[in-house]
Amino acid sequence: MAKLIKQGALQDTDPWSTDTDGYRLVTLEQWQNERDAVLAELSAGRTGLLLDSHETADLIGDDSRHFPLIAVNFPKFADGRGYSAARLLRERHGYQGELRAVGDVLIDQLFYMKRCGFDAFALREDQDSSDALQALSTFSVTYQADVGEPRPLFRRR
Amino acid sequence: MYVYDKHDQQLLNERVAQFRWQMERYLAGKIGEDEFLPLRLQNGIYVQRYAPMLRVAVPYGALNATQLRALAQVARDYDKGYAHFSTRQNVQFNWPALEDCPQILADLAEVQMHAVQTSGNCIRNTTTDEYAGVIAEEITDPRPYCEIIRQWSTFHPEFAYLPRKFKIAVNAVPGADRAAIQVHDIGVNIIRNDQGELGYRILVGGGLGRTPIIGTEIRSFLAEEDLLTYLEAVIRVYNQFGRRDNKYKARIKILVKALGVERMQELVEAEWQRIRHSDSRLTREELERVAAHFTAPDYTPLTDEPQELVSARAANPAFARWLGRNVRQHKQAGYAVVTLTLKQKGTAPGDVTAEQMDSVATLADRYSFGELRSTHQQNLVLADVEQRELFNLWQEAKALGLATPTLGLLTDMICCPGGDFCALANAKSIPVAEAIQVRFDDLDYLHDLGEIDLNISGCMNACGHHHVGNIGVLGVDKKGEEFYQISLGGSCGGEHSEEASLGKILGPSFARDQMPDVIARILDFYVAQRSDGESFLEAYRRLGHTPFKEAVYGKAD
Ligand code: SF4
């Protein structure tokens, strides 16, 4: 299994990264085409959604709340669309489940990802997990509002 | 000027530590080249033709004497004893060692300076009028708004990996464009509406580079408190929908063109309506807190035209000439705004030595409350000089080679580093600037020609803003040889007009040694054709392109 950091800690197990027990991710397209079937299986809590980088958050919108997990794909770490997707899922669509960054997920982007609402990070294979944990607390001050702190610094100074 | 509080300093210190750690991991082989690239870029480090280049931010051009001395120290300790002021009001060092950069940034953090987001696909240094706060024409001082934008854009978690770089500029003078806002990704024009309320007119999608475009209005009036939420909405739309498949089509201007400005406006409005009442909406207190950093210094009550000035001017024609050209009216009686030109013959435009920087810091302390500004024309400004001290200042500046009385004239060129330093260049640009400076060094002639913007870029990336030069020079590569293409009629608006225009290419390009002659032909034609008091740009606009073309290439049959 890929190195997974979740809620600030390295995980030993992850049901989503094995095909067993019925855990699976559906693509946005599958959701759109087979909505009823996917809805029916969702009660088991083992169906997540995979949002690719070109798919904006509004395409799933409030339906995101049906899913226990949404994985946002970063095909290249420099593709920054996933940051907006995550933020909108959290702030606009009220998504409360696990929001996982997948794909080209590297240590030096984790802090920004966390601020945008990701709470799980499937690190790229070669990434050092202790460095990754350290990176999650790079800054103690932030100017802007973010998912964890809706007040920008100027309302907190 | 803005002074950091404990939060600002803490954040910057954490940034220094972060980058030190990243550099260690890079040097230990734990971060790959491609992955380190945006990390170093967002800390101002390019890898140039011969060495890394470090671009230090000078937020909206504001510097104090202590900071300038720190820059001089960096030039001495880590570079070859000089630095370069860029067209984005920033400072560049051309010769630091990569491994030294974390320590340089640590040194600079001690004087509240940094290189944050001076490169990379993120929100860059916001620029504004170098005369902000000291001229009577402005609606209000634009610097507090720039500082507010600076803080908001610094480490914005959502916008660190945009499709491409993103530049914002702010103008606050009605009827003028003093910050080239029409050629920025977002141009913010501070205005008052019919009810007299302060707010902004927002332009979007301007830019130079390969596809030069003048920005279009996307909102005619935005209330003062809505600045950040609106910027956030624009950039969120861009982050989601801007192209990422082709870096030459990735700027917001291409998105605006593809969608049409009406559609872009709809998307932005829809986004903004959903966040405009969030906590990110600016508060009165914050606007006032930041504005309080930019209050007027402790001016001495003085009158205009003191005796010291009047008699020195009468006695000394060279001083009088400098006054007429490089010194500007101040809103405070008895004070003046002085530009120190970094356009000495024999040095590259914008270059200063460490000694000059130290000396300018001393001048700033002695004559201008310890502060100065850098300009997008690559000069330095002492903004609060007593008129009775102007003669003394002039003598000192002259001795330093910083009083060439050519502000706004032909030889006050904008010029990018070009092929001497830049890995992307098609051609050198500094030697062209030098050849023009050498050829046109007669001050009477230059003053008679009047104001002309001559801008030189070494390639299509247009760091030298050639599209908006009245005379633009672009380095091109023809079968491995360096050639130069000339365009005429560009303007970024500027002091006298808010109307920007893009230059039109004159014809086939020229070899470097032909350039002074070609420029001479263009100027001779202008001089012969101009009517009384008509500037080069006005004459070009009246006469049209063809006569100039014929003057250079001869008449087509
Ligand atoms: S215009 Fe081209 S050559 Fe000049 S600095 Fe920019 S990228 Fe380099």
XYZ file of C-alpha atoms in Angstrom, chain B residues 129 131-141 172-174 178 299 328-333 337 495:
25
model
C 3.114 54.094 -8.839
C 5.201 58.432 -6.608
C 2.452 56.981 -4.431
C 1.661 59.120 -1.445
C 3.550 62.217 -2.566
C 1.681 63.544 -5.573
C -1.454 65.605 -5.414
C -3.130 63.921 -8.375
C -3.814 60.573 -6.731
C -7.239 59.730 -5.332
C -5.648 58.047 -2.369
C -2.345 56.399 -1.555
C -4.668 55.583 -8.188
C -4.265 58.578 -10.478
C -7.359 59.456 -12.502
C 1.003 55.086 -13.640
C 7.332 67.359 7.218
C 8.919 66.430 -9.685
C 6.300 68.488 -7.911
C 5.471 67.259 -4.413
C 2.083 67.641 -2.789
C 3.732 69.120 0.302
C 4.902 72.722 -0.007
C 10.252 64.136 -5.510
C 1.499 60.040 -16.673
